[in-house]
Coordinates of C-alpha atoms in Angstrom, one line a residue:
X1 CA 14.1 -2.6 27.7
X2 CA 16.4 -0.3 25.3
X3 CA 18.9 -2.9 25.0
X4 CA 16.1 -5.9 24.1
X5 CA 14.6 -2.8 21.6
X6 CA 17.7 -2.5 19.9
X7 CA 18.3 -6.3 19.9
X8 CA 15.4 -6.7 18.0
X9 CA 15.7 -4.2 15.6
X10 CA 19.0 -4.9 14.8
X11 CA 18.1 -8.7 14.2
X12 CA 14.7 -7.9 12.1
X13 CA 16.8 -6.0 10.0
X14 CA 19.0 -8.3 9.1
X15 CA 16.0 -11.0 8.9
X16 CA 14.2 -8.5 6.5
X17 CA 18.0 -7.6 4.5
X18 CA 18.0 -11.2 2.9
X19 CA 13.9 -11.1 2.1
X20 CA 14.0 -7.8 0.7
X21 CA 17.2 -8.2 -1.6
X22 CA 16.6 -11.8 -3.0
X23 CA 13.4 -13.5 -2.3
X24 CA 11.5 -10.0 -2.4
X25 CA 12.6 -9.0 -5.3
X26 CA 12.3 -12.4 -7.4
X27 CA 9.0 -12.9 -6.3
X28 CA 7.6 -9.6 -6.9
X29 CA 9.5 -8.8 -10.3
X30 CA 8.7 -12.5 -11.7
X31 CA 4.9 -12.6 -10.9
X32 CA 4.7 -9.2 -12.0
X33 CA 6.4 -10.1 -15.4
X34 CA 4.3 -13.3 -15.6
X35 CA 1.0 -11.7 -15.6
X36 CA 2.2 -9.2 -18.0
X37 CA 3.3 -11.6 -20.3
X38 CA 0.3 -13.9 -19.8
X39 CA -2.2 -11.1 -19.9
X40 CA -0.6 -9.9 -23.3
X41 CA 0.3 -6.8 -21.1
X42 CA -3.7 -5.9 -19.1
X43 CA -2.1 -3.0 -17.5
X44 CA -2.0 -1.1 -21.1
X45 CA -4.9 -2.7 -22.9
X46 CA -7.2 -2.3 -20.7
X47 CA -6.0 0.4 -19.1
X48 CA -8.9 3.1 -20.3
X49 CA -11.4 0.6 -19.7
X50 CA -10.2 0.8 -15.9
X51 CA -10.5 4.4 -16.0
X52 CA -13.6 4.8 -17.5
X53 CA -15.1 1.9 -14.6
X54 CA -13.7 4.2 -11.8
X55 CA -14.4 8.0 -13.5
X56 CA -17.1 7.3 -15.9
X57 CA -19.7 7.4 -12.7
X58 CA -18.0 8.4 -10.3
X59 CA -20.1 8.8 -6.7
X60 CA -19.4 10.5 -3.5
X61 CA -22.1 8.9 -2.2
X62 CA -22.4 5.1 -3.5
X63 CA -25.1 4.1 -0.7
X64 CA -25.8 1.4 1.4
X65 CA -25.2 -2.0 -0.5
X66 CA -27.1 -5.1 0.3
X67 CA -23.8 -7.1 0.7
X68 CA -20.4 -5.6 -0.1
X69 CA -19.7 -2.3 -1.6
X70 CA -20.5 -0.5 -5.1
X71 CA -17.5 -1.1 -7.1
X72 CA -16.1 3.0 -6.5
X73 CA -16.3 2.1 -2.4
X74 CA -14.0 -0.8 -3.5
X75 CA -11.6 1.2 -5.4
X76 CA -11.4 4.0 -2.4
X77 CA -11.2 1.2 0.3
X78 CA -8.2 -0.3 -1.9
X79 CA -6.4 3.3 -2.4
X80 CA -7.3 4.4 1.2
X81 CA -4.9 1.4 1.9
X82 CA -2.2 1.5 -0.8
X83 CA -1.5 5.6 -0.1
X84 CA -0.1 5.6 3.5
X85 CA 2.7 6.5 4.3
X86 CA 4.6 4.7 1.9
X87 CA 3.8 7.7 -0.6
X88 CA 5.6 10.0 1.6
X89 CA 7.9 8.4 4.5
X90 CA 8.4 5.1 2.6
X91 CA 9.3 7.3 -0.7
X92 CA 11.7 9.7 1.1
X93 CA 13.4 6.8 3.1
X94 CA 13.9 5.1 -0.5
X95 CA 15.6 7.9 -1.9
X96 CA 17.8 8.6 0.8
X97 CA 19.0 4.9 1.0
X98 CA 19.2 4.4 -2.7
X99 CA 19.5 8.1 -4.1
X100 CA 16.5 9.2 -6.7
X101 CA 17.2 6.2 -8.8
X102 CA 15.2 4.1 -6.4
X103 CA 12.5 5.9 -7.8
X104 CA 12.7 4.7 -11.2
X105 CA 12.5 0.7 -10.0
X106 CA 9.4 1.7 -7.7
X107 CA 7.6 2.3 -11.0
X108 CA 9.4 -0.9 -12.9
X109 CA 7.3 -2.9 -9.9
X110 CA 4.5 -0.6 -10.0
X111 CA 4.4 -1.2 -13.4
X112 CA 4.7 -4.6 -13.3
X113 CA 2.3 -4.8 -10.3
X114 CA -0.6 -3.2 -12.3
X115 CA -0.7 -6.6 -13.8
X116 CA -0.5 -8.7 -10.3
X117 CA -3.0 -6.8 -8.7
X118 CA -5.6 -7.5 -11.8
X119 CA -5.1 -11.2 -10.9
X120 CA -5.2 -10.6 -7.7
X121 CA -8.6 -8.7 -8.1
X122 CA -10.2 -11.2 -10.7
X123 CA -9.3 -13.9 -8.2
X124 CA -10.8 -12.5 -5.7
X125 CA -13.7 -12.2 -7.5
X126 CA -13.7 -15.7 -8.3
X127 CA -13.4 -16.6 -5.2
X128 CA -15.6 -14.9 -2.7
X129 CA -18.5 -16.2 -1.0
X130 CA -21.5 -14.8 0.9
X131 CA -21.9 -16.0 4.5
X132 CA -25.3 -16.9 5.9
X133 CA -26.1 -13.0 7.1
X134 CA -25.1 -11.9 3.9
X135 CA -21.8 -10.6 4.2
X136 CA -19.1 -11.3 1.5
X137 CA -16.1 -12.9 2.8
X138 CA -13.4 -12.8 0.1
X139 CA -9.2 -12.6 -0.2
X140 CA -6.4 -14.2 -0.9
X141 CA -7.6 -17.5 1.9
X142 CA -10.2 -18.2 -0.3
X143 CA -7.8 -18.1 -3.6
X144 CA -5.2 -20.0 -1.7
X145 CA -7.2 -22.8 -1.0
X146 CA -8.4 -22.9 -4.7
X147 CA -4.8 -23.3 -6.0
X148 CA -4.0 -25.6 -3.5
X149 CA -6.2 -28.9 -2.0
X150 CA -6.5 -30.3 1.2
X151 CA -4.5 -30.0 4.1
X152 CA -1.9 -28.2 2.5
X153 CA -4.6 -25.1 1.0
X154 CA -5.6 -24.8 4.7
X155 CA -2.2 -24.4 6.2
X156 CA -1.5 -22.0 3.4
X157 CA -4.2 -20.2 3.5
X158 CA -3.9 -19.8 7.7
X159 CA -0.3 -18.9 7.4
X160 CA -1.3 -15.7 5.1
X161 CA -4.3 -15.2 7.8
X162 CA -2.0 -15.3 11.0
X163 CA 0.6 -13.2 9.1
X164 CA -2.0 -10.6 7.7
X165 CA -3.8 -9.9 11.0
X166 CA -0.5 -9.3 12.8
X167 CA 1.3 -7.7 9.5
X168 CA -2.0 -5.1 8.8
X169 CA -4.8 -5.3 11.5
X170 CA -1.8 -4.9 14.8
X171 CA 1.8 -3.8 13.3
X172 CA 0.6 -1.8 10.5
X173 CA -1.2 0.2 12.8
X174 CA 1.7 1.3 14.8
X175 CA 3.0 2.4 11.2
X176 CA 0.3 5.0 10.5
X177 CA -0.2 5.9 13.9
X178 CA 3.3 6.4 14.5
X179 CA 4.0 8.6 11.5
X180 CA 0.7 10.6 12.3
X181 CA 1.7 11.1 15.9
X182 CA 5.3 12.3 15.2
X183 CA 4.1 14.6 12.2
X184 CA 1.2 16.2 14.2
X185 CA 3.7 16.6 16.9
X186 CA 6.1 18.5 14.8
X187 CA 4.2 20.7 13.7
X188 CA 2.1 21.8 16.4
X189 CA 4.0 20.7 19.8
X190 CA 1.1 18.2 20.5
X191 CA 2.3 15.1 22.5
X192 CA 2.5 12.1 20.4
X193 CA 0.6 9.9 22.9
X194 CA -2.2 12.6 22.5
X195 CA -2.6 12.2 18.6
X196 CA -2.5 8.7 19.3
X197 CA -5.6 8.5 21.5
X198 CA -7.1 10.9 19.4
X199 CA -6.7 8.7 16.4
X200 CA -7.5 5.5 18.2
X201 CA -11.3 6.8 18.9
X202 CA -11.6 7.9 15.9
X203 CA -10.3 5.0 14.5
X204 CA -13.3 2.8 17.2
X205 CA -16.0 4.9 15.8
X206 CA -15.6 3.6 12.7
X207 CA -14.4 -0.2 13.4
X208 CA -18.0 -0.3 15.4
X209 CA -19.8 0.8 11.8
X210 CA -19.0 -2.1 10.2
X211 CA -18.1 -2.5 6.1
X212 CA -20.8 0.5 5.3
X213 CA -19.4 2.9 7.7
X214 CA -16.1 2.5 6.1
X215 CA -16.9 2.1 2.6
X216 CA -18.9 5.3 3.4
X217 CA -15.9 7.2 5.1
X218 CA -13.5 6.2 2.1
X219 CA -15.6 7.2 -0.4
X220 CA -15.3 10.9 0.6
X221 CA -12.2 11.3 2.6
X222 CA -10.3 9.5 -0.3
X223 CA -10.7 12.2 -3.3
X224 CA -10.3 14.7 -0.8
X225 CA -7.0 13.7 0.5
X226 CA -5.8 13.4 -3.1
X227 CA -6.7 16.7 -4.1
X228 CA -5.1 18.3 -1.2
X229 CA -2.1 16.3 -1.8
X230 CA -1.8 17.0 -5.3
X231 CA -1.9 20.5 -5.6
X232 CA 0.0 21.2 -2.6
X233 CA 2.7 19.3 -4.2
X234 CA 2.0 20.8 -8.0
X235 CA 2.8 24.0 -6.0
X236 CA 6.2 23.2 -4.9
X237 CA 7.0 21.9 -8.0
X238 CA 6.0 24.9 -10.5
X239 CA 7.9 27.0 -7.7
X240 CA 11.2 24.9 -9.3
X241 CA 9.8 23.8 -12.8
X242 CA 13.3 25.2 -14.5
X243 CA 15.1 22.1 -12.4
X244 CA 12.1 19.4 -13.3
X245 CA 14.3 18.4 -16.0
X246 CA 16.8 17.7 -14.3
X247 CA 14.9 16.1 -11.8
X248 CA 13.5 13.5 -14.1
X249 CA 16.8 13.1 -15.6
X250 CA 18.6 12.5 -12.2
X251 CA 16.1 9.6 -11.2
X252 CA 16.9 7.7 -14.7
X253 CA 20.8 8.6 -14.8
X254 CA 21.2 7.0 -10.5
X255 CA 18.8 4.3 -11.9
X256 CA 21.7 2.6 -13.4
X257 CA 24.8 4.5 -12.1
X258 CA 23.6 4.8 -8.2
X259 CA 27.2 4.6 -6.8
X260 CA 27.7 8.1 -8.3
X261 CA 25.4 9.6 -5.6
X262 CA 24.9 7.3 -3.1
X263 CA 28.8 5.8 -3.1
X264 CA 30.2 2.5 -2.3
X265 CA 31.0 0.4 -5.3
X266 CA 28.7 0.1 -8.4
X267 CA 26.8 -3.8 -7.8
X268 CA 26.9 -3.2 -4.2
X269 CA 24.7 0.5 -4.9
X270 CA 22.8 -0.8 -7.6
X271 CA 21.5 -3.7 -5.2
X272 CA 20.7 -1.0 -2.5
X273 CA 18.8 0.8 -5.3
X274 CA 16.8 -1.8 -6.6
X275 CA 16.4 -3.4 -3.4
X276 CA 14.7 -0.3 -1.7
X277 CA 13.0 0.5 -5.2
X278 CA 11.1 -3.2 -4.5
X279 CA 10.5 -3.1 -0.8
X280 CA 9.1 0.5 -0.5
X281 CA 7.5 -0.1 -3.8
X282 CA 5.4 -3.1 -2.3
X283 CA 5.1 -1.2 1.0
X284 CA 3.4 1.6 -1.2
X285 CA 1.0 -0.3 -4.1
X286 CA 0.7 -3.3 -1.9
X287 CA 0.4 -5.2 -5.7
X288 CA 1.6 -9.0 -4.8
X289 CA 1.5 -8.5 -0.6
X290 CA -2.5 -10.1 -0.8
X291 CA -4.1 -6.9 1.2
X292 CA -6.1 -5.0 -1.5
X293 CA -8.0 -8.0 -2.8
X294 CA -10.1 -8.3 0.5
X295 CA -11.5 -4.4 -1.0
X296 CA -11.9 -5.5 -4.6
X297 CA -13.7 -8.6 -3.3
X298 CA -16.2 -6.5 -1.8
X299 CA -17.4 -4.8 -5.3
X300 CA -20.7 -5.6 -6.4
X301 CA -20.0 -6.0 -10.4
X302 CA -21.2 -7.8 -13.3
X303 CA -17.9 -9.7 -13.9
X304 CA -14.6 -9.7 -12.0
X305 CA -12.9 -8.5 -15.1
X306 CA -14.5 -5.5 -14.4
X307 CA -13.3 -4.7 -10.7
X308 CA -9.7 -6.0 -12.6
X309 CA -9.6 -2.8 -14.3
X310 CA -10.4 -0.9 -11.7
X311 CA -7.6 -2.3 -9.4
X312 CA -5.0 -1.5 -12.5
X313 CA -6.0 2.1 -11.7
X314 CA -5.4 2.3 -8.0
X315 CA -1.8 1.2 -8.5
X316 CA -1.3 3.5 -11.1
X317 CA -2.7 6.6 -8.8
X318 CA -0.8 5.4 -5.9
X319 CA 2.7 5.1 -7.5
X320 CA 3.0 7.0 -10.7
X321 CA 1.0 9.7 -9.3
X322 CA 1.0 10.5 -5.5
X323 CA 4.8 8.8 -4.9
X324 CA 5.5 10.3 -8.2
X325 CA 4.7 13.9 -7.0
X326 CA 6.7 12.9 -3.7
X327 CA 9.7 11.9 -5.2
X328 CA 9.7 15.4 -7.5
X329 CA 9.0 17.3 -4.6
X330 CA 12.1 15.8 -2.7
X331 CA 14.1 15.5 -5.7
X332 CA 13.6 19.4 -7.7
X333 CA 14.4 20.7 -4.1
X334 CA 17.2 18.9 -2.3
X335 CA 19.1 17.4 -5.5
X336 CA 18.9 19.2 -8.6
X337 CA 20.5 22.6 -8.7
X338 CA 22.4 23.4 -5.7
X339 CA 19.8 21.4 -3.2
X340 CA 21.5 20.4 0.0
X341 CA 21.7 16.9 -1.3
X342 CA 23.3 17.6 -4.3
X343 CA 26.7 16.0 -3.5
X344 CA 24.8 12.8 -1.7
X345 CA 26.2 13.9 1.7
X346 CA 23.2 13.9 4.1
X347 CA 23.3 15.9 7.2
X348 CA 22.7 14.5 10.4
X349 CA 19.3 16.6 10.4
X350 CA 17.8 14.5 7.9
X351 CA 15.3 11.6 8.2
X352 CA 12.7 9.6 5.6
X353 CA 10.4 11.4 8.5
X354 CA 11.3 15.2 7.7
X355 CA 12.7 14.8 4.2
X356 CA 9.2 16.2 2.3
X357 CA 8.7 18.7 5.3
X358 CA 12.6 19.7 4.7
X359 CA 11.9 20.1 0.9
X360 CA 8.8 22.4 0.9
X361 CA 10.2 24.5 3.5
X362 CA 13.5 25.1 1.4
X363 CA 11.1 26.8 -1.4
X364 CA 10.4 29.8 1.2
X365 CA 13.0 32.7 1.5
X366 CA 12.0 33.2 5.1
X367 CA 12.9 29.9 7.1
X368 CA 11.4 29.8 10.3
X369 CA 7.8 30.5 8.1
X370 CA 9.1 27.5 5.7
X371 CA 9.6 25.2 8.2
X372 CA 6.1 25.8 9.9
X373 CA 4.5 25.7 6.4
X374 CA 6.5 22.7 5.8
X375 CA 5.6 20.3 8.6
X376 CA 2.1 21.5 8.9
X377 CA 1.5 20.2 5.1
X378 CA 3.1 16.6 5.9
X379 CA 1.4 16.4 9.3
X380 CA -2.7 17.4 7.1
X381 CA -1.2 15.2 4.5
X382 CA -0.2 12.1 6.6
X383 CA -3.2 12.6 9.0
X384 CA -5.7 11.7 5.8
X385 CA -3.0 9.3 4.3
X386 CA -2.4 7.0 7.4
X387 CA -5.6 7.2 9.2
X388 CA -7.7 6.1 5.8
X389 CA -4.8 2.9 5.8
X390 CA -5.4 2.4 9.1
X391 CA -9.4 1.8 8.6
X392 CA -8.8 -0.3 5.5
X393 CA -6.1 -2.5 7.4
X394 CA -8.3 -2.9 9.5
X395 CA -11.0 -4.4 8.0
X396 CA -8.8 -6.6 5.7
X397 CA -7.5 -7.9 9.3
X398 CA -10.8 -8.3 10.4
X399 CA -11.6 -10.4 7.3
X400 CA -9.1 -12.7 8.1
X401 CA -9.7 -13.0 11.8
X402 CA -12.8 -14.1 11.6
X403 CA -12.1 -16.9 8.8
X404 CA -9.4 -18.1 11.9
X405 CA -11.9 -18.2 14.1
X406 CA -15.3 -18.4 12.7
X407 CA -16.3 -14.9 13.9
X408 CA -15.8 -15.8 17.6
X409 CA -13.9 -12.9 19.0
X410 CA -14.1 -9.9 16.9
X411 CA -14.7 -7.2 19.5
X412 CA -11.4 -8.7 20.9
X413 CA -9.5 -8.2 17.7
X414 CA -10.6 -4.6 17.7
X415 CA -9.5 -3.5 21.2
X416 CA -6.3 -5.3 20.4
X417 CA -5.7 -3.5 17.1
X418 CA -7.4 0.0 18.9
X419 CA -4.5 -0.5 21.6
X420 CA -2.0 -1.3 18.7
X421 CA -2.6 2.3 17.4
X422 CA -2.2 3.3 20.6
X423 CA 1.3 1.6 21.1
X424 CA 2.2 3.2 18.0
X425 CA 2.4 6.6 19.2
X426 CA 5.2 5.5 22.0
X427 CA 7.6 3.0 19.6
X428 CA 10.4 4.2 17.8
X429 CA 9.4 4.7 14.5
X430 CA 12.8 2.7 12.9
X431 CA 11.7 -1.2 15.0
X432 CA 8.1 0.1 13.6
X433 CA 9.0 0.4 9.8
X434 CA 11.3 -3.0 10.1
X435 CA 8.6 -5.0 12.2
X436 CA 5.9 -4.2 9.4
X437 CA 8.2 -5.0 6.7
X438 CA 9.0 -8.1 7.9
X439 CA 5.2 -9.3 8.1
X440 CA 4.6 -7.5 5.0
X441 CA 7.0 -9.9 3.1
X442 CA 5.6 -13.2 5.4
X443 CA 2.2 -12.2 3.3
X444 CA 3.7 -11.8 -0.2
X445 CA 5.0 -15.6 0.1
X446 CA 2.0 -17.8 0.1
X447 CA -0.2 -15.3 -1.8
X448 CA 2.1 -15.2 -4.9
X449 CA 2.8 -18.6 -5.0
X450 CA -1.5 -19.1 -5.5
X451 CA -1.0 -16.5 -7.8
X452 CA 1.3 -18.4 -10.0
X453 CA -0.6 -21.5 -9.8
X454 CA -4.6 -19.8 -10.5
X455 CA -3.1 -17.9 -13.8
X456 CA -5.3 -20.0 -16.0
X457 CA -8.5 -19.2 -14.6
X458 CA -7.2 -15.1 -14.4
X459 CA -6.4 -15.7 -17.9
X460 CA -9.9 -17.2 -18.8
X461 CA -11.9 -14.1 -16.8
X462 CA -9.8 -11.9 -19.6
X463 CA -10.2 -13.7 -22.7
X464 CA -14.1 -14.4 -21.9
X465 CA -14.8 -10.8 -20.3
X466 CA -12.6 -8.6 -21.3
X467 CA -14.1 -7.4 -24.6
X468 CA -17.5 -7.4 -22.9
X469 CA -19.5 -4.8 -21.5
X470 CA -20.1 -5.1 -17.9
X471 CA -23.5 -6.0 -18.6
X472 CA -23.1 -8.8 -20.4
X473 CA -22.4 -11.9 -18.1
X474 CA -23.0 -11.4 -14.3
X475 CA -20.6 -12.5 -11.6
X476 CA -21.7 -15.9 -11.1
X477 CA -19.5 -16.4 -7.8
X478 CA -22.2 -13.8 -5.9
X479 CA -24.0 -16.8 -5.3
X480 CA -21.4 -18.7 -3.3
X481 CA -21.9 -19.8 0.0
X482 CA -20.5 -20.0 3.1
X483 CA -20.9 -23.4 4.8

């Protein structure tokens, strides 16, 4: 079994080697620039106007919706999703690969994503349809299928659903559950398989709930998570604010010169850099990969412009503030100064999975308390991150699911996905990563493409909404129906 393990990991990786470093990176970075270019650059324009649709009446408690969600339970279902543990495991494994400059091209795509996932938001929108209980059904199939006609829309549009459901609903799972199990275990001695059955009825209680309970979960356990995160993190950095200069200035500097930390020869570094930049940025914001619009389709707004602006700010909270904090955290402690990883030597004691424990345990004189502050922080941190992913993967699994198989079969998809969480706590956490990746790139494929080829009605939403107020011209796709 260890042999056929190692097999498949080493041959996913190479599989996932080629996606990530060519077709990844084209995809995500021309899309990206497309919409910005098309949109006259949304992610800055209308940037406030997101800010002011998420914080300008803002609710812990949005209620029970007829159909769908208020547009706040949206925005947390969509950020419950994009901060996992791409924002801490994902971060730390891309600055180890690629040195801190890895962190500079996570926020070119994040940057560049801002604008994708508008689209993506605004087509989803556009898109969805109520079924005849009164559900909204709404993602990237139904957007698919608009770009493209026929028989070809369909197979489109089931290859993202097959992919999706295996890449979010089962793999993604193991992901969360994985990292959750190992951190918990660290830091208390509590057997991984433990956490994981823990997790995996908590994880029931809430599938059984339905869309409310989890809109309802989201909305609360998401602010919470981020505050917790945020100042923990603010802590650790004003304990090292003299090297935050030279923090910032090391991510810019190995941006374009990573060979002189990471080694090897300057294209074949910068690729690495880049490369792991795109990947872990994707893993992180999710902007292009087709998983947050299933959220944003649930909003109930007056125009899908509006729930556009909203999505801009979730990828700006997920990368250039949570992975942000991350990467300072990691970089102020182990790099700048006289940090162990300095000289880009890294010691055999060092993983993506105890990099951020290892860096807020070097900030306390006394070492054994460090290390015990250290991992319990990741471990409360990576609980809320990964088991609020895991609900919203879930559901945008579920979505999918049932457009495969007309709702027949649901309960089955959750035991399998429960026993996929369950799995997770066993794997090794390496075949984990590269198996999600790998279905993580299948999705990006076919949802980009529709992305490219729907840009004239995203650009119409802007143009006649976008200088609207929300009030001014409802969402006339509310009224779709399901046949």
């Amino acid at each position: 079994m260890d042999q056929f393990l190692e097999w498949l990991y080493d041959a996913v990786v190479t599989v996932n080697s080629y996606l990530a470093d060519y077709i990844l990176i084209v995809l995500l970075i021309g899309v990206g620039l497309f919409y910005t270019i098309k949109t006259r650059f949304v992610q800055i324009r209308c940037f406030g106007q997101g800010m002011k649709n998420v914080f300008g009446n803002i609710k812990l408690k949005g209620g029970k919706q007829k159909s769908g969600m208020s547009s706040f339970q949206a925005f947390a279902t969509a950020v419950a999703a994009q901060v996992g543990t791409g924002n801490i495991i994902g971060a730390s494994g891309a600055i180890l690969t690629g040195g801190p400059g890895a962190i500079f091209w996570m926020w070119i795509i994040a940057f560049l994503g801002m604008a994708t996932i508008y689209a993506e938001a605004v087509l989803a929108q556009k898109t969805k349809e109520i079924d005849a209980e009164g559900n909204v059904q709404g993602g990237p199939v139904y957007y698919i299928k608009q770009a493209f006609k026929g028989k070809f829309g369909k197979f489109l549009a089931g290859f993202f659903a097959v992919a999706i459901v295996v890449a979010l609903g089962f793999i993604g799972s193991m992901v969360q559950s994985n990292s959750i199990g190992e951190a918990v275990s660290n830091a208390t001695g509590i057997p991984t398989w433990v956490v994981g059955i823990v997790i995996a009825i908590l994880a029931a209680l809430i599938f059984i709930g339905g869309t409310s309970r989890l809109a309802s979960v989201t909305e609360k356990i998401v602010p919470i998570m981020a505050l917790i995160y945020i100042v923990g993190s603010l802590i650790v950095i004003g304990c090292k604010i003299t090297d935050l200069p030279q923090a910032f200035g090391m991510i810019f500097r190995y941006a374009f010169t990573p060979q002189a930390i990471i080694g090897g020869s300057f294209g074949a570094a910068l690729k690495i850099a880049i490369s792991q930049g795109a990947k872990r940025g994707l893993f992180s914001n999710e902007a292009g990969m087709g998983s947050t619009p299933h959220a944003h389709a649930q909003a109930n707004v007056k125009t899908a412009h509006e729930q556009g602006t909203v999505a801009i700010v979730g990828v700006f909270i997920d990368t250039f503030i949570v992975l942000t904090l991350t990467s300072l955290v990691v970089i102020i402690t182990l790099y700048a100064g006289n940090g162990i990883l300095s000289t880009g030597v890294i010691p055999e004691n060092i993983s993506k999975n105890n990099l951020v424990a290892t860096a807020v345990s070097s900030i306390f004189t006394d070492a054994s308390l460090g290390v015990q502050i250290g991992s319990i922080f990741v471990a409360i941190c990576l609980t809320f991150f990964a088991f609020s992913t895991i609900i919203s993967w879930n559901m945008f699994g579920k979505i999918n699911f049932n457009y495969l198989f007309k709702k027949k079969g649901t309960i089955i998809y959750s035991i399998i996905s429960i026993l996929f969480i369950l799995l997770g706590s066993f794997l090794k956490n390496d075949l984990v990563w590269e198996l999600t990746d790998f279905f993580n790139y299948l999705m990006v494929l076919p949802n980009v493409v529709a992305l490219f080829c729907l840009s004239k009605m995203v650009v119409g939403e802007l143009k006649t909404n976008g200088k609207k107020s929300a009030v001014d011209t409802p969402n006339q796709p509310l009224d779709n129906k399901l046949n």
